[in-house]
Amino acid sequence: MLSKLVSFILAKLNIGNIAEIINKNFLLKIPYKTISQRMISYDFPRHIFIETTSTCNLKCKICPRNRGKTLIGHMDFQLFKKIIDEAKKYGPRTFSLHLFGEPLLTPNFPKIIKYIKQANKNNAILLTTNGTLLNQEICQALVKTQVDKILISFISAEKDNYYKLTGVDKLEIVEKNIIDLIKLKKTHKAEQPIIYVRMILNKDNEDEEELFRNKWKNKQVIVETRLAHNYGGNTKDTSLRGETAQNIKRYPCYHFWLSPAIHWNGDFSICCSDWGRKAVLGNVQNQTVKQLWNSEKMKYYRQNQLKNNYKKPSICTNCDVWTMYPDIFFKHQKR
């Protein structure tokens, strides 16, 4: 029952907004921490990021993949099945199908999402995409498979700036694709996927927030904006979270207990910001998710977080992703 509830919460709610609300309301912190800790599962993580592909058709300025060498490839379907089949033993789970690539470039993507729901109809699928490839075939698959949530990520709401920041002139195509998905949902009287449009605010677009919100007002989508983070210290020049990270006392990061990431080749990392693979615990091709999730190295990293030691893994040292989520631990649990 708890697994089903957690999948529902992760699929339907905007965690970023929850963080903002919790941080401003002391009375909500105790129930939030209590519920968050009940969501922790050491058998198998409640929420996993799966990189079905590391290829991408944009060159976004804020993305770390454009600042060095990136291992390019698609996840083998048998490896994908291995992950999902292991999850079946532990009840419904939430799967975010994105990391450092555009998931809709995955060969036979409809087959991927279909398999997740076949494994457990209560599994939740969260899809983040740039929206450029959201064609009729993909939209049909999203509605038919009942993908829980699709989030279309924008780096600009203005045509010229979108081209400048992504390297492609496709803003109008993305906007049309979203409208087509809305119409398709209406035609099929479908409640899912819930459609989110998100603007990642950074130093090159922070004056566009009002334009973005007005564009999508009353369009049957959920509109949100989020400050850019620095991907484990890799993109400090575009992050808008640096000031927040400096002005509040640091606390343990949510990801170590709730949401690891699996790269396309099976590398298992502690979080979705590990672009440089500095915190890889092993590989799911030759180990199980449970083994890696409960490995001595993972336990060591968790203890470091609780002890306020952010030097190991090194990805955490200059990271500001932790500011996106409220502290889930009580004072007596930290040392």
XYZ file of C-alpha atoms in Angstrom:
335
model
C 0.000 0.000 0.000
C 2.825 2.397 0.916
C 4.655 1.643 -2.346
C 1.546 2.480 -4.350
C 1.025 5.717 -2.413
C 4.644 6.772 -2.868
C 4.492 6.130 -6.626
C 1.355 8.259 -6.798
C 2.953 11.114 -4.837
C 6.129 11.138 -6.915
C 4.185 10.993 -10.170
C 1.570 13.626 -9.446
C 3.244 16.273 -7.328
C 5.832 18.892 -8.118
C 8.641 18.124 -5.663
C 10.272 21.461 -6.379
C 7.204 23.353 -5.201
C 6.924 21.135 -2.130
C 10.505 22.041 -1.226
C 9.734 25.745 -1.426
C 6.634 25.375 0.741
C 8.310 23.184 3.371
C 11.329 25.448 3.725
C 9.070 28.393 4.495
C 6.795 26.623 6.992
C 8.320 25.207 10.173
C 5.108 23.385 11.154
C 5.256 21.284 7.989
C 8.841 20.132 8.495
C 8.117 17.433 11.091
C 5.399 15.610 9.097
C 7.441 16.053 5.908
C 10.521 14.461 7.464
C 8.480 11.651 8.988
C 6.753 10.807 5.703
C 9.983 11.139 3.703
C 11.781 8.675 5.948
C 8.952 6.187 5.620
C 9.505 6.363 1.881
C 13.079 5.093 2.238
C 13.442 1.506 1.069
C 16.741 -0.341 1.400
C 15.377 -3.350 -0.491
C 14.984 -1.422 -3.712
C 14.902 2.361 -4.245
C 11.472 3.954 -4.496
C 12.524 6.107 -7.419
C 15.148 5.421 -10.096
C 16.431 7.574 -12.922
C 17.102 5.388 -15.967
C 19.092 6.752 -18.889
C 17.660 4.853 -21.845
C 19.951 6.862 -24.116
C 22.732 9.406 -23.709
C 22.268 10.877 -27.191
C 20.698 14.300 -27.554
C 19.589 16.545 -30.398
C 20.157 19.853 -28.587
C 23.275 21.590 -27.298
C 21.894 23.415 -24.285
C 24.292 25.870 -22.723
C 23.408 24.814 -19.171
C 23.948 21.089 -19.764
C 27.240 19.521 -18.622
C 27.238 17.056 -21.525
C 28.422 19.882 -23.756
C 31.467 20.620 -21.580
C 33.497 17.489 -22.103
C 33.451 13.935 -23.366
C 30.218 12.006 -22.892
C 29.867 8.257 -23.319
C 27.289 7.879 -26.093
C 24.918 4.968 -26.492
C 21.468 3.442 -25.980
C 20.570 1.087 -23.149
C 20.239 -2.502 -24.326
C 16.625 -3.620 -23.945
C 17.660 -6.805 -22.114
C 19.505 -4.708 -19.549
C 16.463 -2.464 -19.199
C 14.275 -5.541 -18.640
C 16.680 -6.809 -15.979
C 16.223 -3.603 -13.979
C 12.435 -3.566 -14.293
C 12.128 -7.298 -13.562
C 14.112 -6.911 -10.346
C 11.862 -4.050 -9.292
C 8.796 -6.302 -9.671
C 9.774 -8.167 -6.503
C 9.340 -5.066 -4.376
C 6.038 -3.609 -5.518
C 5.328 -0.498 -7.587
C 8.186 1.882 -8.161
C 8.688 5.218 -9.905
C 10.913 5.403 -12.981
C 12.189 8.693 -14.386
C 13.276 8.104 -17.965
C 15.911 10.770 -18.383
C 19.422 11.633 -17.329
C 21.867 13.210 -19.807
C 20.166 12.331 -23.080
C 16.872 12.941 -24.871
C 14.771 9.842 -24.044
C 12.661 10.072 -27.202
C 15.801 9.257 -29.208
C 15.728 5.777 -27.651
C 15.071 3.157 -30.360
C 11.525 1.811 -30.034
C 10.702 4.056 -27.085
C 7.033 2.918 -26.915
C 8.291 -0.605 -26.151
C 10.226 0.768 -23.167
C 7.279 2.466 -21.490
C 4.935 -0.422 -22.265
C 7.236 -2.877 -20.488
C 7.266 -0.790 -17.297
C 3.474 -0.843 -17.059
C 3.294 -4.531 -17.992
C 5.660 -5.357 -15.136
C 3.373 -3.610 -12.648
C 0.391 -1.515 -13.666
C 0.985 0.683 -10.617
C 4.534 1.564 -11.617
C 4.796 5.294 -12.255
C 6.558 6.685 -15.323
C 7.944 10.212 -15.304
C 9.232 11.424 -18.650
C 11.315 14.562 -19.086
C 11.922 15.629 -22.682
C 12.868 18.684 -24.707
C 9.686 18.088 -26.725
C 11.239 18.356 -30.186
C 10.425 14.713 -31.022
C 6.976 14.618 -29.474
C 5.298 13.479 -32.678
C 1.893 11.859 -33.174
C 3.201 8.305 -32.788
C 4.920 9.092 -29.492
C 1.913 11.020 -28.187
C -0.369 8.090 -29.003
C 1.962 5.765 -27.083
C 2.082 8.076 -24.057
C -1.703 8.233 -23.854
C -2.267 4.537 -24.580
C 0.345 3.379 -22.056
C -0.917 5.890 -19.486
C 2.437 7.449 -18.760
C 1.856 9.268 -15.492
C 3.659 12.530 -16.101
C 5.467 14.207 -18.953
C 7.600 17.249 -18.297
C 8.680 19.337 -21.263
C 11.756 21.317 -20.356
C 12.398 24.772 -21.815
C 15.550 26.837 -21.690
C 13.865 29.863 -23.260
C 10.406 31.145 -24.153
C 11.738 33.494 -26.802
C 12.542 32.262 -30.314
C 15.943 33.890 -30.850
C 17.194 33.131 -27.354
C 16.006 29.522 -27.630
C 18.173 29.142 -30.730
C 21.105 30.821 -29.002
C 20.895 28.549 -25.946
C 20.090 25.222 -27.649
C 21.673 25.486 -31.092
C 18.397 24.677 -32.888
C 15.440 26.713 -34.124
C 12.674 24.492 -32.774
C 10.784 26.477 -30.144
C 7.631 26.749 -32.267
C 7.779 23.023 -33.097
C 7.933 22.146 -29.400
C 5.016 24.429 -28.596
C 2.915 22.893 -31.383
C 3.795 19.371 -30.222
C 2.521 20.148 -26.735
C -0.733 21.588 -28.067
C -1.183 18.446 -30.185
C -0.698 16.257 -27.097
C -3.281 18.296 -25.209
C -5.753 17.823 -28.082
C -5.043 14.087 -28.225
C -5.718 13.713 -24.509
C -8.998 15.556 -24.964
C -9.983 13.355 -27.919
C -9.367 10.192 -25.888
C -10.784 11.723 -22.687
C -7.501 10.734 -21.075
C -6.342 11.991 -17.698
C -2.763 10.939 -18.329
C -0.091 11.895 -18.913
C -0.281 14.958 -16.715
C 1.556 17.612 -18.723
C 4.097 19.897 -17.089
C 5.957 22.671 -18.871
C 9.040 23.842 -17.043
C 11.378 26.737 -17.645
C 14.877 26.232 -16.253
C 15.807 29.718 -15.114
C 19.464 30.623 -15.529
C 21.575 33.695 -16.080
C 20.634 33.847 -19.775
C 16.833 33.722 -19.462
C 15.773 34.813 -15.973
C 13.928 37.813 -17.425
C 11.618 35.500 -19.447
C 9.650 33.933 -16.593
C 6.551 36.111 -17.036
C 6.538 35.541 -20.812
C 6.760 31.783 -20.276
C 3.927 31.701 -17.741
C 1.674 33.848 -19.909
C 2.270 31.614 -22.943
C 0.956 28.558 -21.126
C -1.736 30.142 -19.014
C -5.079 28.295 -19.276
C -3.605 25.687 -21.631
C -4.415 22.557 -19.556
C -0.820 22.154 -18.470
C 0.934 22.697 -15.157
C 3.398 25.557 -15.451
C 6.496 25.723 -13.302
C 9.866 27.392 -13.221
C 12.968 26.079 -11.503
C 16.339 27.652 -10.821
C 19.179 25.972 -12.691
C 21.519 23.908 -10.507
C 25.192 23.190 -11.147
C 25.178 19.420 -11.838
C 27.576 18.470 -9.073
C 29.664 21.610 -9.511
C 30.082 21.178 -13.276
C 28.068 24.218 -14.413
C 28.577 26.856 -11.740
C 28.548 29.657 -14.319
C 24.877 29.066 -15.244
C 23.477 27.977 -11.856
C 21.194 30.328 -9.921
C 21.341 28.247 -6.732
C 24.795 29.306 -5.575
C 23.530 32.116 -3.350
C 20.962 29.821 -1.724
C 23.631 27.199 -1.056
C 25.842 29.797 0.623
C 23.118 31.312 2.776
C 21.635 28.206 4.414
C 23.295 25.535 6.525
C 24.000 22.463 4.451
C 22.141 19.232 5.172
C 22.155 15.640 3.799
C 21.048 15.217 0.203
C 17.799 13.387 -0.531
C 19.236 11.325 -3.401
C 21.398 9.019 -1.261
C 18.285 7.509 0.297
C 15.602 7.823 -2.340
C 16.670 8.160 -5.970
C 19.823 6.757 -7.596
C 20.538 6.814 -11.321
C 21.445 4.130 -13.849
C 23.389 5.192 -16.936
C 22.716 3.664 -20.355
C 25.605 1.177 -20.009
C 24.456 -0.006 -16.574
C 26.691 2.168 -14.386
C 24.874 2.725 -11.088
C 25.402 6.181 -9.605
C 24.263 7.795 -6.381
C 22.296 10.539 -8.136
C 21.066 12.044 -11.378
C 23.669 14.834 -11.395
C 26.668 12.529 -11.728
C 27.506 13.513 -15.296
C 31.227 12.779 -14.870
C 30.482 9.404 -13.220
C 32.500 10.281 -10.129
C 30.146 8.388 -7.824
C 29.536 5.105 -9.644
C 29.055 2.200 -7.216
C 29.144 -0.605 -9.772
C 27.241 -1.857 -12.782
C 23.828 -3.535 -12.933
C 25.006 -5.781 -15.747
C 26.867 -7.909 -13.203
C 25.228 -6.891 -9.917
C 21.666 -6.344 -8.765
C 20.208 -2.959 -7.933
C 19.660 -4.185 -4.370
C 23.315 -5.166 -3.994
C 24.507 -1.765 -5.160
C 21.889 0.134 -3.171
C 23.078 -1.647 -0.009
C 26.786 -1.781 -0.832
C 29.409 -0.802 1.742
C 30.383 2.135 -0.440
C 26.810 3.425 -0.497
C 26.561 3.059 3.287
C 29.839 4.953 3.636
C 28.563 7.797 1.462
C 25.322 7.997 3.453
C 27.263 8.209 6.708
C 29.381 11.001 5.255
C 26.225 12.962 4.477
C 24.913 12.515 8.018
C 28.305 13.581 9.427
C 28.319 16.750 7.321
C 31.229 15.448 5.246
C 30.679 16.384 1.611
C 34.138 15.597 0.222
C 33.363 11.970 -0.614
C 32.023 11.395 -3.140
C 33.798 14.361 -4.697
C 30.760 15.221 -6.818
C 29.087 16.534 -3.653
C 31.798 19.013 -2.655
C 30.647 21.932 -4.811
C 27.163 20.671 -5.672
C 24.059 22.796 -5.048
C 21.410 20.220 -6.019
C 20.722 19.535 -2.330
C 19.038 22.957 -2.076
C 16.205 21.692 -4.298
C 14.801 19.456 -1.551
C 14.157 20.089 2.156
C 16.169 18.257 4.796
C 14.528 14.864 5.453
C 16.447 14.123 8.664
C 15.961 15.187 12.276
C 18.796 16.754 14.261
C 19.425 13.672 16.419
C 20.020 11.576 13.286
C 22.876 13.778 12.137
C 26.286 13.750 13.824
